[in-house]
PDB file of C-alpha atoms in Angstrom:
ATOM      1  CA  MET W   1      16.393 -13.584   1.167  1.00 74.00           C
ATOM      2  CA  SER W   2      17.155 -10.462   2.650  1.00 88.00           C
ATOM      3  CA  LYS W   3      15.463  -8.453   5.033  1.00 89.00           C
ATOM      4  CA  LEU W   4      15.171  -4.555   5.367  1.00 90.00           C
ATOM      5  CA  TYR W   5      14.244  -3.530   8.501  1.00 90.00           C
ATOM      6  CA  VAL W   6      12.277   0.454   8.779  1.00 93.00           C
ATOM      7  CA  ASP W   7      11.738   2.169  11.780  1.00 93.00           C
ATOM      8  CA  TYR W   8       8.755   4.099  12.826  1.00 94.00           C
ATOM      9  CA  ALA W   9      10.813   7.426  12.351  1.00 96.00           C
ATOM     10  CA  GLN W  10      12.178   6.049   8.365  1.00 96.00           C
ATOM     11  CA  TYR W  11       8.611   4.990   7.455  1.00 95.00           C
ATOM     12  CA  HIS W  12       7.224   8.555   8.668  1.00 96.00           C
ATOM     13  CA  GLN W  13       9.256  10.322   6.683  1.00 97.00           C
ATOM     14  CA  LEU W  14       8.486   8.013   3.642  1.00 97.00           C
ATOM     15  CA  ILE W  15       4.508   8.608   4.165  1.00 97.00           C
ATOM     16  CA  ASP W  16       5.689  12.252   3.836  1.00 98.00           C
ATOM     17  CA  GLN W  17       7.440  11.671   0.508  1.00 98.00           C
ATOM     18  CA  VAL W  18       4.664  10.125  -1.027  1.00 98.00           C
ATOM     19  CA  ILE W  19       2.178  12.709   0.650  1.00 98.00           C
ATOM     20  CA  ALA W  20       4.412  16.035  -1.049  1.00 98.00           C
ATOM     21  CA  LYS W  21       4.225  13.688  -4.272  1.00 98.00           C
ATOM     22  CA  VAL W  22       0.628  13.697  -4.393  1.00 98.00           C
ATOM     23  CA  GLN W  23       0.295  17.065  -3.295  1.00 98.00           C
ATOM     24  CA  ASP W  24       2.916  18.601  -5.533  1.00 98.00           C
ATOM     25  CA  ASP W  25       0.976  16.673  -8.570  1.00 98.00           C
ATOM     26  CA  GLY W  26      -2.385  18.701  -7.742  1.00 96.00           C
ATOM     27  CA  PHE W  27      -4.268  15.510  -7.634  1.00 97.00           C
ATOM     28  CA  LYS W  28      -7.295  16.277  -4.950  1.00 97.00           C
ATOM     29  CA  PRO W  29      -8.755  12.786  -4.320  1.00 98.00           C
ATOM     30  CA  ASP W  30     -12.455  12.802  -2.621  1.00 97.00           C
ATOM     31  CA  TRP W  31     -11.232   9.320  -1.024  1.00 97.00           C
ATOM     32  CA  VAL W  32      -7.882   7.552  -0.116  1.00 98.00           C
ATOM     33  CA  LEU W  33      -8.709   3.996  -0.218  1.00 97.00           C
ATOM     34  CA  GLY W  34      -6.478   2.227   1.632  1.00 96.00           C
ATOM     35  CA  VAL W  35      -5.359  -1.686   1.014  1.00 95.00           C
ATOM     36  CA  SER W  36      -5.979  -3.615   4.525  1.00 90.00           C
ATOM     37  CA  ARG W  37      -3.107  -4.450   6.330  1.00 84.00           C
ATOM     38  CA  GLY W  38      -0.151  -3.182   4.834  1.00 88.00           C
ATOM     39  CA  GLY W  39      -1.390   0.232   2.934  1.00 93.00           C
ATOM     40  CA  LEU W  40      -3.361   1.358   6.159  1.00 94.00           C
ATOM     41  CA  PHE W  41      -0.613   3.647   7.580  1.00 94.00           C
ATOM     42  CA  LEU W  42       0.235   5.449   4.279  1.00 97.00           C
ATOM     43  CA  ALA W  43      -3.495   5.801   3.584  1.00 97.00           C
ATOM     44  CA  ASP W  44      -3.883   7.308   7.079  1.00 97.00           C
ATOM     45  CA  GLY W  45      -1.246   9.968   6.773  1.00 97.00           C
ATOM     46  CA  LEU W  46      -2.762  10.727   3.297  1.00 98.00           C
ATOM     47  CA  SER W  47      -6.063  11.556   4.025  1.00 97.00           C
ATOM     48  CA  ARG W  48      -5.113  13.601   7.508  1.00 98.00           C
ATOM     49  CA  ALA W  49      -3.002  15.781   4.934  1.00 97.00           C
ATOM     50  CA  LEU W  50      -4.791  15.782   2.273  1.00 97.00           C
ATOM     51  CA  ARG W  51      -8.220  16.499   4.216  1.00 97.00           C
ATOM     52  CA  CYS W  52     -10.390  13.883   2.863  1.00 96.00           C
ATOM     53  CA  PRO W  53     -12.309  10.692   4.323  1.00 97.00           C
ATOM     54  CA  MET W  54     -10.637   7.338   4.130  1.00 96.00           C
ATOM     55  CA  ALA W  55     -12.268   3.524   3.287  1.00 95.00           C
ATOM     56  CA  VAL W  56     -11.095   0.650   3.650  1.00 95.00           C
ATOM     57  CA  ILE W  57     -10.595  -3.026   1.239  1.00 93.00           C
ATOM     58  CA  ALA W  58      -9.059  -5.735   2.676  1.00 91.00           C
ATOM     59  CA  ALA W  59      -6.877  -7.839   0.184  1.00 89.00           C
ATOM     60  CA  SER W  60      -4.598 -10.228   0.225  1.00 81.00           C
ATOM     61  CA  SER W  61      -2.626 -12.173  -1.480  1.00 75.00           C
ATOM     62  CA  TYR W  62      -0.074 -13.817   0.606  1.00 61.00           C
ATOM     63  CA  GLY W  63      -0.019 -17.048   2.489  1.00 55.00           C
ATOM     64  CA  ALA W  64       2.108 -18.892   4.577  1.00 49.00           C
ATOM     65  CA  GLY W  65       5.504 -20.117   2.869  1.00 47.00           C
ATOM     66  CA  GLU W  66       7.835 -23.013   4.030  1.00 45.00           C
ATOM     67  CA  ALA W  67       8.808 -20.966   7.098  1.00 44.00           C
ATOM     68  CA  GLY W  68       5.454 -19.777   7.610  1.00 45.00           C
ATOM     69  CA  GLU W  69       6.369 -15.884   7.104  1.00 48.00           C
ATOM     70  CA  GLY W  70       3.811 -14.949   4.721  1.00 50.00           C
ATOM     71  CA  THR W  71       6.350 -14.517   1.963  1.00 54.00           C
ATOM     72  CA  VAL W  72       4.506 -17.143  -0.795  1.00 58.00           C
ATOM     73  CA  GLN W  73       2.465 -14.623  -3.314  1.00 61.00           C
ATOM     74  CA  GLY W  74      -0.581 -16.882  -4.660  1.00 66.00           C
ATOM     75  CA  VAL W  75      -4.176 -15.767  -5.432  1.00 79.00           C
ATOM     76  CA  LEU W  76      -5.874 -12.288  -4.957  1.00 82.00           C
ATOM     77  CA  GLN W  77      -8.154 -12.577  -2.236  1.00 83.00           C
ATOM     78  CA  VAL W  78     -10.379  -9.384  -2.213  1.00 82.00           C
ATOM     79  CA  SER W  79     -13.316  -8.281  -0.116  1.00 80.00           C
ATOM     80  CA  ALA W  80     -17.047  -8.209  -0.980  1.00 74.00           C
ATOM     81  CA  SER W  81     -17.548  -4.663  -0.078  1.00 78.00           C
ATOM     82  CA  VAL W  82     -15.404  -1.435   1.102  1.00 83.00           C
ATOM     83  CA  ALA W  83     -16.125  -0.013   4.251  1.00 78.00           C
ATOM     84  CA  CYS W  84     -16.026   3.755   4.371  1.00 83.00           C
ATOM     85  CA  VAL W  85     -19.161   6.334   5.590  1.00 81.00           C
ATOM     86  CA  GLY W  86     -20.851   7.791   2.511  1.00 87.00           C
ATOM     87  CA  HIS W  87     -20.471   6.405  -1.186  1.00 89.00           C
ATOM     88  CA  LEU W  88     -17.402   5.306  -2.530  1.00 91.00           C
ATOM     89  CA  ALA W  89     -16.987   8.471  -5.798  1.00 94.00           C
ATOM     90  CA  GLY W  90     -15.339  10.736  -7.486  1.00 97.00           C
ATOM     91  CA  ARG W  91     -11.572  10.930  -7.640  1.00 98.00           C
ATOM     92  CA  VAL W  92     -10.342   8.080  -5.426  1.00 98.00           C
ATOM     93  CA  LEU W  93      -6.327   7.223  -4.760  1.00 98.00           C
ATOM     94  CA  LEU W  94      -5.713   3.756  -4.213  1.00 98.00           C
ATOM     95  CA  VAL W  95      -3.170   3.029  -1.538  1.00 98.00           C
ATOM     96  CA  ASP W  96      -0.898  -0.032  -0.403  1.00 96.00           C
ATOM     97  CA  ASP W  97       2.271  -0.449   0.993  1.00 95.00           C
ATOM     98  CA  LEU W  98       4.040  -1.638  -2.141  1.00 95.00           C
ATOM     99  CA  ALA W  99       4.166  -2.483  -5.463  1.00 95.00           C
ATOM    100  CA  ASP W 100       6.307  -6.116  -4.763  1.00 93.00           C
ATOM    101  CA  SER W 101       5.426  -8.038  -8.097  1.00 92.00           C
ATOM    102  CA  GLY W 102       2.731  -5.456  -8.943  1.00 93.00           C
ATOM    103  CA  HIS W 103      -0.068  -8.084  -9.804  1.00 91.00           C
ATOM    104  CA  THR W 104      -2.492  -7.043  -6.208  1.00 90.00           C
ATOM    105  CA  LEU W 105      -2.425  -3.343  -7.457  1.00 94.00           C
ATOM    106  CA  GLU W 106      -2.999  -4.058 -10.607  1.00 95.00           C
ATOM    107  CA  ALA W 107      -6.012  -6.756 -10.302  1.00 91.00           C
ATOM    108  CA  LEU W 108      -7.135  -4.192  -7.185  1.00 94.00           C
ATOM    109  CA  VAL W 109      -7.262  -1.334  -9.647  1.00 95.00           C
ATOM    110  CA  HIS W 110      -9.252  -3.456 -12.355  1.00 93.00           C
ATOM    111  CA  HIS W 111     -12.064  -4.510  -9.350  1.00 92.00           C
ATOM    112  CA  VAL W 112     -12.367  -1.166  -8.033  1.00 94.00           C
ATOM    113  CA  GLN W 113     -12.920   0.366 -11.467  1.00 94.00           C
ATOM    114  CA  ALA W 114     -15.404  -2.621 -12.143  1.00 92.00           C
ATOM    115  CA  HIS W 115     -17.098  -2.786  -8.501  1.00 93.00           C
ATOM    116  CA  TYR W 116     -17.104   1.693  -8.237  1.00 93.00           C
ATOM    117  CA  PRO W 117     -18.571   2.987 -11.141  1.00 95.00           C
ATOM    118  CA  ALA W 118     -19.286   6.307  -9.579  1.00 96.00           C
ATOM    119  CA  ILE W 119     -15.020   6.435  -9.720  1.00 97.00           C
ATOM    120  CA  HIS W 120     -14.334   8.755 -12.664  1.00 97.00           C
ATOM    121  CA  ALA W 121     -10.577   9.016 -11.999  1.00 98.00           C
ATOM    122  CA  LEU W 122      -7.984   6.588  -9.741  1.00 98.00           C
ATOM    123  CA  LYS W 123      -4.553   7.030  -9.137  1.00 98.00           C
ATOM    124  CA  THR W 124      -2.389   4.377  -7.210  1.00 98.00           C
ATOM    125  CA  ALA W 125       0.500   5.359  -4.311  1.00 98.00           C
ATOM    126  CA  VAL W 126       2.463   3.386  -2.518  1.00 98.00           C
ATOM    127  CA  VAL W 127       5.983   3.614  -0.223  1.00 97.00           C
ATOM    128  CA  TRP W 128       7.959   0.779  -2.021  1.00 97.00           C
ATOM    129  CA  VAL W 129       8.410  -0.111  -5.924  1.00 97.00           C
ATOM    130  CA  LYS W 130      10.106  -3.692  -6.551  1.00 97.00           C
ATOM    131  CA  PRO W 131      12.234  -3.409  -9.688  1.00 95.00           C
ATOM    132  CA  HIS W 132      10.230  -6.666 -11.106  1.00 95.00           C
ATOM    133  CA  SER W 133       6.714  -5.105 -10.260  1.00 96.00           C
ATOM    134  CA  VAL W 134       4.796  -5.013 -13.597  1.00 96.00           C
ATOM    135  CA  PHE W 135       2.734  -2.177 -11.632  1.00 97.00           C
ATOM    136  CA  LYS W 136       3.668   1.025 -11.843  1.00 97.00           C
ATOM    137  CA  PRO W 137       1.642   2.980  -9.215  1.00 98.00           C
ATOM    138  CA  ASP W 138       1.369   7.001 -10.029  1.00 98.00           C
ATOM    139  CA  PHE W 139       2.704   7.660  -6.408  1.00 98.00           C
ATOM    140  CA  ALA W 140       5.621   6.349  -4.346  1.00 98.00           C
ATOM    141  CA  ALA W 141       8.332   6.991  -2.063  1.00 98.00           C
ATOM    142  CA  HIS W 142      11.426   4.931  -2.893  1.00 96.00           C
ATOM    143  CA  TRP W 143      11.871   2.696  -6.074  1.00 97.00           C
ATOM    144  CA  MET W 144      14.037  -0.035  -5.033  1.00 95.00           C
ATOM    145  CA  THR W 145      16.929  -1.829  -6.977  1.00 93.00           C
ATOM    146  CA  ASP W 146      16.839  -4.696  -4.786  1.00 92.00           C
ATOM    147  CA  ASP W 147      14.017  -7.374  -3.794  1.00 90.00           C
ATOM    148  CA  ALA W 148      14.740  -7.384  -0.537  1.00 91.00           C
ATOM    149  CA  TRP W 149      11.458  -8.050   2.328  1.00 89.00           C
ATOM    150  CA  ILE W 150      10.555  -4.755   3.901  1.00 92.00           C
ATOM    151  CA  VAL W 151       9.892  -5.522   7.253  1.00 89.00           C
ATOM    152  CA  GLN W 152       8.134  -2.245   8.445  1.00 87.00           C
ATOM    153  CA  PRO W 153       7.662  -1.312  11.773  1.00 87.00           C
ATOM    154  CA  PHE W 154       4.255  -2.347  12.821  1.00 82.00           C
ATOM    155  CA  GLU W 155       5.576  -5.764  11.357  1.00 80.00           C
ATOM    156  CA  VAL W 156       8.061  -6.590  13.946  1.00 65.00           C
ATOM    157  CA  ARG W 157       6.225  -8.807  15.641  1.00 68.00           C
ATOM    158  CA  ASP W 158       5.724 -11.334  12.740  1.00 66.00           C
ATOM    159  CA  PHE W 159       9.210 -11.969  12.549  1.00 57.00           C
ATOM    160  CA  GLN W 160      10.565 -11.237  16.243  1.00 58.00           C
ATOM    161  CA  SER W 161      10.146 -14.995  17.074  1.00 51.00           C
ATOM    162  CA  ARG W 162      11.007 -16.245  13.679  1.00 51.00           C
ATOM    163  CA  ASP W 163      14.335 -14.089  13.674  1.00 49.00           C
ATOM    164  CA  SER W 164      15.395 -15.303  17.196  1.00 49.00           C
ATOM    165  CA  LYS W 165      15.385 -18.974  16.716  1.00 47.00           C
TER     166      LYS W 165
END
C-alpha cells in the first residue's frame, strides 16, 4: 500500500478547512468529542476555533499487521467512559482523523447516541474520507480518490524505524 506523508503545515491547513466547513454550515456544538488518538489534533483545533469544550473518547479497531504497523482493522474497542469536565449533552461534534472503512465512525455514532441520551444533535467531522468508506461524515477536508495509507505528522515515529530497514 502506498503511503501519503503529511507534514504539520499541510495538516494545519486541512484542519482549517474542516473548521471553515463547520462554521459555514452554522452548526454550533456544545462539545467537540475527539476520538483518541488520531482525532485529537483536529478536535483540539475545532474546540479552540468554535470556542467550546473538548471531550475525549478512546476507540481503536486497528491491530498489528504482519509488519507490526497497526494497519489491520479488527474489532472495535471503545472506552467505558468519555473524559470531560462537565456533562456531555446538547449538540456534539464527533471528530476523528479519517473515515477509512467508515465502520469505526458508524459504530461510534451509535455508541455515543446509546450511552449519552442528553445529546440531541450529533454531527461528525474528519480530515480525510477514503473512497470505500461506508460512513459519510458531515464535514471533511479531503475526499480521497485512492487508498493510500496516511502518515500524519505525529505518526512519523511509528514508521521511521520500519521504513529505514
